Coordinates of C-alpha atoms in Angstrom, one line a residue:
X1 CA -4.7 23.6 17.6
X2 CA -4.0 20.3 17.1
X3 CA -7.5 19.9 15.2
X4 CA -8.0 22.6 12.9
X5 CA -3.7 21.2 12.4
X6 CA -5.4 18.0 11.4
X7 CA -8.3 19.8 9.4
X8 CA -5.8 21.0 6.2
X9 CA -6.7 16.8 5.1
X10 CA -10.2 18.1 4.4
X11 CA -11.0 14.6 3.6
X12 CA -10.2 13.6 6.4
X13 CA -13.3 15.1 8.0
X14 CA -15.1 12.7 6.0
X15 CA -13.8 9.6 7.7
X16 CA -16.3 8.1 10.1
X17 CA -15.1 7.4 13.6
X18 CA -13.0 4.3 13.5
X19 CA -15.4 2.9 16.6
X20 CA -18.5 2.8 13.8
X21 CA -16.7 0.9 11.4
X22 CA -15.7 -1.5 13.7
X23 CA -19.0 -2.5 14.2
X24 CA -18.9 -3.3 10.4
X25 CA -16.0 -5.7 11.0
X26 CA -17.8 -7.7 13.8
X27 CA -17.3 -10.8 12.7
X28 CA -13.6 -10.2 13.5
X29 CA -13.5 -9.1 17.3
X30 CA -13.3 -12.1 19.9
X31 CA -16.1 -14.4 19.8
X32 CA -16.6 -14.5 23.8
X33 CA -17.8 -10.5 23.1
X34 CA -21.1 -9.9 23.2
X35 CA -21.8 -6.1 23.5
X36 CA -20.7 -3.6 20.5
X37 CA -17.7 -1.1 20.5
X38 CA -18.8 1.9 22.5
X39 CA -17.9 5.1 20.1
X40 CA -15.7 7.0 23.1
X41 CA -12.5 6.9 21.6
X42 CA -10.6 7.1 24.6
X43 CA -7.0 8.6 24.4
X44 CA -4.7 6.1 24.4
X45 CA -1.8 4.9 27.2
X46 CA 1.4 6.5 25.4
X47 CA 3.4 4.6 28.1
X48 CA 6.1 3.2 25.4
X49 CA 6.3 -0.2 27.6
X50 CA 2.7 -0.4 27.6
X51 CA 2.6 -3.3 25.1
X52 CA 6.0 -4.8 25.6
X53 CA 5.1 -7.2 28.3
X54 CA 2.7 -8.7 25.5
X55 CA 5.2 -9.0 23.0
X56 CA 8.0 -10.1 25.2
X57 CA 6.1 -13.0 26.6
X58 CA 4.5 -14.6 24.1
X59 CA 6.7 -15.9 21.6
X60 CA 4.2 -17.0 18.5
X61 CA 3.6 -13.5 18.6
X62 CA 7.1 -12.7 18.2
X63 CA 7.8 -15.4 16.0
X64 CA 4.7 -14.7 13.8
X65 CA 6.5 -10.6 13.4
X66 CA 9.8 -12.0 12.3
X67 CA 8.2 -13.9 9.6
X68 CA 6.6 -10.7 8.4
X69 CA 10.5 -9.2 8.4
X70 CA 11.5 -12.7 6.2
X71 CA 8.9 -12.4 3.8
X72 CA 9.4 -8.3 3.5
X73 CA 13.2 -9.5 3.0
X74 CA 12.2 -11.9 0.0
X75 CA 9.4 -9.0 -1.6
X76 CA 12.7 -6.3 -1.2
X77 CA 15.2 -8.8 -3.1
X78 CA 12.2 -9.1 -5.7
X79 CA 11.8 -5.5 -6.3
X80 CA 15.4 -4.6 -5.9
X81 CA 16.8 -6.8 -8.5
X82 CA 14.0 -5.8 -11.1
X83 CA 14.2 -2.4 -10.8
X84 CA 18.2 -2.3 -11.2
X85 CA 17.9 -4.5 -14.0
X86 CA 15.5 -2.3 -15.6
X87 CA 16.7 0.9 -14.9
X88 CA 20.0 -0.7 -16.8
X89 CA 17.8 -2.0 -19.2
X90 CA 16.1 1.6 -20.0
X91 CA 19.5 3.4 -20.0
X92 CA 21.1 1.1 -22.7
X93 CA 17.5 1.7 -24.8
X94 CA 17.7 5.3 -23.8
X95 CA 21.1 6.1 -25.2
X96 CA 20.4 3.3 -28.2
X97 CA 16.8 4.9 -29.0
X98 CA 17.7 8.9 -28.3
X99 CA 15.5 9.2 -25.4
X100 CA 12.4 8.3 -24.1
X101 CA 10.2 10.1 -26.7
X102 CA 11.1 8.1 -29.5
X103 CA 8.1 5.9 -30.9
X104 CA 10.3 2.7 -30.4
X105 CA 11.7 3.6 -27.1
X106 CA 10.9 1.2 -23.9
X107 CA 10.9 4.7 -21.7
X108 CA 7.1 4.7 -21.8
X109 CA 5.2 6.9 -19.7
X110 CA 3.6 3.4 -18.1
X111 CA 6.8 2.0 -17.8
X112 CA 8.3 5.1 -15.4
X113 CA 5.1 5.0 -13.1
X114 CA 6.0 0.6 -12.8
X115 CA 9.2 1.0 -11.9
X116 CA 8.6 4.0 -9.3
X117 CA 5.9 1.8 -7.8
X118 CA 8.5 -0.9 -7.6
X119 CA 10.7 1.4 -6.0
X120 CA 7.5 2.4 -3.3
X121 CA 7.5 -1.6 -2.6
X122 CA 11.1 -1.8 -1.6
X123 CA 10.5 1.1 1.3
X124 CA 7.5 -1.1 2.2
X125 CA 9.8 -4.2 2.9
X126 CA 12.4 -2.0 4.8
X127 CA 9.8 -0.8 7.1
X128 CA 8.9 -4.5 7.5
X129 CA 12.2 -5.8 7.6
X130 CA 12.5 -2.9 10.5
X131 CA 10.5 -5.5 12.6
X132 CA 13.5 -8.0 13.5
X133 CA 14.7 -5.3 16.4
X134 CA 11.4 -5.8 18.2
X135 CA 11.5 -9.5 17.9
X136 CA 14.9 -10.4 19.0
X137 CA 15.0 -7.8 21.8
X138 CA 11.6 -8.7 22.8
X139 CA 9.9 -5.1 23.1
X140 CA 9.2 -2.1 21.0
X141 CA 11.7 1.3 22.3
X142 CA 10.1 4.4 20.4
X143 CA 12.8 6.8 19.2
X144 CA 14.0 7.6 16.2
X145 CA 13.9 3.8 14.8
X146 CA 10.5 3.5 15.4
X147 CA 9.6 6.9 13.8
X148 CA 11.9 6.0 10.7
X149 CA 10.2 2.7 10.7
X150 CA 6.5 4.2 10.5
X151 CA 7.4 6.8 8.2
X152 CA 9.0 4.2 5.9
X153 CA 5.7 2.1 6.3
X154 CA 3.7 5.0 4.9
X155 CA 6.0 6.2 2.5
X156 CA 5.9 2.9 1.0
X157 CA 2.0 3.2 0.3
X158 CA 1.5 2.6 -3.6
X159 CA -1.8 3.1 -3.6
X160 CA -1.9 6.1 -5.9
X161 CA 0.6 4.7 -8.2
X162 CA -1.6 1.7 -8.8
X163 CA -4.0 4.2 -9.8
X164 CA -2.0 6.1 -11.8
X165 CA -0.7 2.7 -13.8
X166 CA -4.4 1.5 -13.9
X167 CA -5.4 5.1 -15.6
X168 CA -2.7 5.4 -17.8
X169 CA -2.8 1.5 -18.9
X170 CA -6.8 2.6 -19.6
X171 CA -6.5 5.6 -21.4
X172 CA -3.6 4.0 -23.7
X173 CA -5.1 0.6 -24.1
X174 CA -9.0 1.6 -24.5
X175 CA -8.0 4.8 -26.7
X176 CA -4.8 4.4 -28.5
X177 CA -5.1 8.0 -30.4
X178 CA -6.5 9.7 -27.2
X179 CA -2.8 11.2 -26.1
X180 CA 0.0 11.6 -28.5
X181 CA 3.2 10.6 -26.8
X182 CA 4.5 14.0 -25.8
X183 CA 0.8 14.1 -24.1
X184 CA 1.6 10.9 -21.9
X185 CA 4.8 11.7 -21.1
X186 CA 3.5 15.2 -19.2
X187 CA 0.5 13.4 -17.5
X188 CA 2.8 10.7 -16.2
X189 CA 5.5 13.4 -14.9
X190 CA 2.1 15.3 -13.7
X191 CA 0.9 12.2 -11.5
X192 CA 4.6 11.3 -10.1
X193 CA 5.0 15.0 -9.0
X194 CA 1.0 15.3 -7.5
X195 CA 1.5 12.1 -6.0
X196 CA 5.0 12.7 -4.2
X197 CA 4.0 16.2 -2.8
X198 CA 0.9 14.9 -1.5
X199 CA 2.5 11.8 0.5
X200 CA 4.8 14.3 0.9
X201 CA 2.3 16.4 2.9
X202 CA 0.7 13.7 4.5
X203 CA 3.3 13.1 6.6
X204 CA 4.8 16.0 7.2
X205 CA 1.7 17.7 8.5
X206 CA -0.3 16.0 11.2
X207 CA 3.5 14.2 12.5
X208 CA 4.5 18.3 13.1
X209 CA 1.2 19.3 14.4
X210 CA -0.2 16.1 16.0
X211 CA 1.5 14.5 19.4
X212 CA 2.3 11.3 19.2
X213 CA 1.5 11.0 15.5
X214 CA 4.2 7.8 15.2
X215 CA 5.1 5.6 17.8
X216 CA 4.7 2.2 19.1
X217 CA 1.6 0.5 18.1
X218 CA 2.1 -2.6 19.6
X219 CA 3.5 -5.4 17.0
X220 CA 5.2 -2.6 15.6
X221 CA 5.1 1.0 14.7
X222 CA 3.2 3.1 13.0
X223 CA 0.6 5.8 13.0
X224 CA -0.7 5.7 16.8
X225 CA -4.3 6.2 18.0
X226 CA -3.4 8.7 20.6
X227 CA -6.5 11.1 19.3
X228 CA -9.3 11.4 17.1
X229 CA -7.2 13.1 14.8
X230 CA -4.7 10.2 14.7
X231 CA -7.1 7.9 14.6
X232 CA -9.2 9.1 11.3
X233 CA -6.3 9.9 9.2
X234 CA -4.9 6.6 10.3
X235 CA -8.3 5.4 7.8
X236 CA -7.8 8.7 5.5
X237 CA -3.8 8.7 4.9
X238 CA -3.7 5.0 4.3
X239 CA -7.0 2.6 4.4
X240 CA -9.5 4.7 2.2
X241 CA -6.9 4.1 -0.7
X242 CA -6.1 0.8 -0.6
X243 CA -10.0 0.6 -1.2
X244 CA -10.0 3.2 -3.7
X245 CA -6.7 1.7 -5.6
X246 CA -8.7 -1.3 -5.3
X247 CA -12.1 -0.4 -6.5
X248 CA -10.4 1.9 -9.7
X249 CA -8.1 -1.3 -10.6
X250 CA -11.2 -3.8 -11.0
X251 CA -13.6 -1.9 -13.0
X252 CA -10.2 -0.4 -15.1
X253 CA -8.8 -3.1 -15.9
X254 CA -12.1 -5.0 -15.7
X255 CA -13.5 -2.8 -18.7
X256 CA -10.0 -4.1 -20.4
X257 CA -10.3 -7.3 -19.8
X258 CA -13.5 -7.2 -20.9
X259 CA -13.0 -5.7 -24.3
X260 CA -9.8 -8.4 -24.9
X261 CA -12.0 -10.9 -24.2
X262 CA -14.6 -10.0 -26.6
X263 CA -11.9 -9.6 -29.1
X264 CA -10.5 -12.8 -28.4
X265 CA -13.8 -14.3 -29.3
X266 CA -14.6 -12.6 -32.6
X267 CA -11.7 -12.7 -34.0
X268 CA -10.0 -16.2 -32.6
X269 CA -7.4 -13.7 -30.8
X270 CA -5.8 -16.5 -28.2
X271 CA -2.9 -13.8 -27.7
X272 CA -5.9 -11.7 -26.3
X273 CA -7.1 -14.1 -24.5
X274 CA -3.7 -14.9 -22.9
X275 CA -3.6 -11.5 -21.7
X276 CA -6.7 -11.0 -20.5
X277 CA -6.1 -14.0 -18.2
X278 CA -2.9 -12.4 -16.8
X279 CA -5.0 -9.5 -15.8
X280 CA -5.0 -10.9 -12.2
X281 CA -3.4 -7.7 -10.6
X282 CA -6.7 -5.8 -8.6
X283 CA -7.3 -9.3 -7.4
X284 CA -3.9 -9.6 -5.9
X285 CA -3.4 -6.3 -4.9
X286 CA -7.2 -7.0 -3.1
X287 CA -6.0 -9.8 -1.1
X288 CA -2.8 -8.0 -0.4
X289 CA -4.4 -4.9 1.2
X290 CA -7.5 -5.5 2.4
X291 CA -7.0 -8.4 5.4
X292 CA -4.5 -5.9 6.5
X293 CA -6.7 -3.4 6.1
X294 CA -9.5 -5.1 8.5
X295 CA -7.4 -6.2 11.2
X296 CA -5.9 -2.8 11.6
X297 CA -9.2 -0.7 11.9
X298 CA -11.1 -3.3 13.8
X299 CA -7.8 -3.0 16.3
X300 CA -8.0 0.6 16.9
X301 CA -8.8 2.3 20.5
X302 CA -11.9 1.5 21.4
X303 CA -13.7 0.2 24.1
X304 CA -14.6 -3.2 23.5
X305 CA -13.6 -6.2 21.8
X306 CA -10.7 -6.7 19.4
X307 CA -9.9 -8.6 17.0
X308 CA -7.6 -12.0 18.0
X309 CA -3.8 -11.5 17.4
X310 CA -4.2 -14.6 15.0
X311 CA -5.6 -12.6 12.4
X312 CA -2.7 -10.1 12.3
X313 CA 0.5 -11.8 11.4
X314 CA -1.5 -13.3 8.3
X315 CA -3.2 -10.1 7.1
X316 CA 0.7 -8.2 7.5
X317 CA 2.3 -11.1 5.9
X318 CA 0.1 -10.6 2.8
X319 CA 0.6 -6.7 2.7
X320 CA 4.7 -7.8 3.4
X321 CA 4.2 -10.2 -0.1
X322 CA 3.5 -7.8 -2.0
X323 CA 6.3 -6.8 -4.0
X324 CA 7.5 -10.3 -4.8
X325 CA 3.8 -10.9 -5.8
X326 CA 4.1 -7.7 -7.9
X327 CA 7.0 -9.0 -9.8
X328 CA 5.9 -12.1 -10.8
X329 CA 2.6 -10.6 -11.9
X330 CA 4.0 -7.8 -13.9
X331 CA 6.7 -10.0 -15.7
X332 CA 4.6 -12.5 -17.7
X333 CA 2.1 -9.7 -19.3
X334 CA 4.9 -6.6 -19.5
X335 CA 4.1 -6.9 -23.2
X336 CA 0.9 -6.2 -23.0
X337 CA 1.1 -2.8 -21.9
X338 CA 4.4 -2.0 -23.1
X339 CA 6.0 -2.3 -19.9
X340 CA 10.5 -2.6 -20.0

């Protein structure tokens, strides 16, 4: 049941065991192991307690997750404070311009898909921030705060809206004339909707359908590896698009850059160039997601070695940065791409 449950992700069934792309991420397991992960995915101990002693006794460990919860507090400050700013800012331009269609109006279909990603960074950092129970009461209780926490950890994904922005930024950048502005403003309310029903469905589904879906996965929770099931779309529901979000971002806004810098050249454009140098966002977003990324997959149930807990609390600080990272790359270059 709990398979062909599991199956409505179609692309899920795509996802290669977790144990075989561990043994792509070698380098990270323990040093001291010498044999390969075996491929039995065993089911996993869903004794709650089973990793408390861990984190109760060793207190770098603990002390490493608390600064993941600081720096998640910092990132939700960030994103907080920009997006009340400019929602007040595109009120005052809606009522002063008549809307959002108007040609001089700030209410750009870009600018809607920003500031809802913004919003998908702040329920990041609350998931994080979640993590100061666990460290000050030394061990991890799964109930309904560690549900709310792993649910808020996925809900917070903005993979797709990185997409979206990088698309839209694309279309309206590389081909001005290519959508009219009633024509953006339907694909951008077409892309929030799609997106929003289909996180909506990937959690909704396999946590009704597959036991143990969220629960205690040792620093924190999250998405368990209690079953094969768990343990691809785990990869499918969250991994595979950080790498997509990624790989879309740099050749999008690598063709952009690209095409600024040649017109910075010909024409002696150094407000092109300036832009093109504040294109840093796949490279960020890269170094946000993917140590995290790494760490987490290399960790999963498997028999034999795992990765060291040193590289954890680095890779979730990153992924815990990066809505304060967010802000401070967006601000500079808003212009650019008619952002508020």
């Amino acid at each position: 049941m709990y398979k062909s449950s599991a199956s409505c992700f179609f692309f899920a069934n795509f996802i290669p065991e977790p144990c075989y792309i561990q043994k792509l991420l070698a380098p990270l397991h323990t040093i001291n192991s010498a044999h390969e992960p075996s491929c039995s995915l065993p089911m996993a101990n869903l004794d709650p307690n089973n990793w408390n002693p861990s984190l109760q006794d060793n207190f770098a460990l603990r002390a490493g997750i608390l600064l993941v919860a600081e720096v998640a507090s910092v990132s939700f400050i960030a994103v907080t404070v920009l997006f009340v700013i400019s929602i007040r800012h595109a009120i005052k331009h809606y009522r002063l311009y008549g809307g959002w269609g108007a040609e001089d109006s700030p209410l750009q279909p870009v600018s809607v898909l920003f500031l809802i990603a913004i919003f998908m960074d702040s329920i990041q950092a609350m998931g994080n921030i979640l993590n100061a129970r666990w460290t000050f009461n030394g061990k991890i209780t799964e109930g309904s705060y560690c549900t709310t926490q792993a649910i808020l950890k996925q809900i917070g994904d903005d993979a797709w809206f990185t997409i979206a922005i990088a698309v839209m930024t694309f279309v309206q950048t590389m081909f001005p004339g290519r959508l009219n502005r009633s024509q953006a403003r339907r694909l951008a309310i077409a892309m929030i909707i799609l997106i929003f029903l289909f996180l909506f469905l990937m959690i909704i589904i396999p946590a009704t359908t597959l036991p143990h879906y969220y629960g205690n996965t040792g620093p924190w929770c999250w998405i368990t590896d209690a079953n094969r099931e768990a343990s691809r779309l785990k990869i499918a529901s969250e991994y595979a698009y950080f790498w997509l979000a990624a790989a879309i971002s740099f050749v999008l806004y690598g063709i952009i850059v690209v095409n600024w810098l040649r017109e910075a050249t010909a024409k002696g454009d150094r407000r092109r160039l300036r832009q093109a140098i504040s294109m840093g966002y796949p490279i960020a977003y890269t170094v946000e997601v993917f140590p995290i990324s790494l760490v987490s997959i290399s960790s999963m149930e498997c028999e034999g070695p795992k990765p060291q807990r040193g590289f954890l609390i680095p890779a979730a600080t990153c992924i815990a940065s990066s809505g304060a990272v967010n802000v401070l790359l967006w601000l500079p270059h808003r212009p650019a791409i008619r952002i508020l």
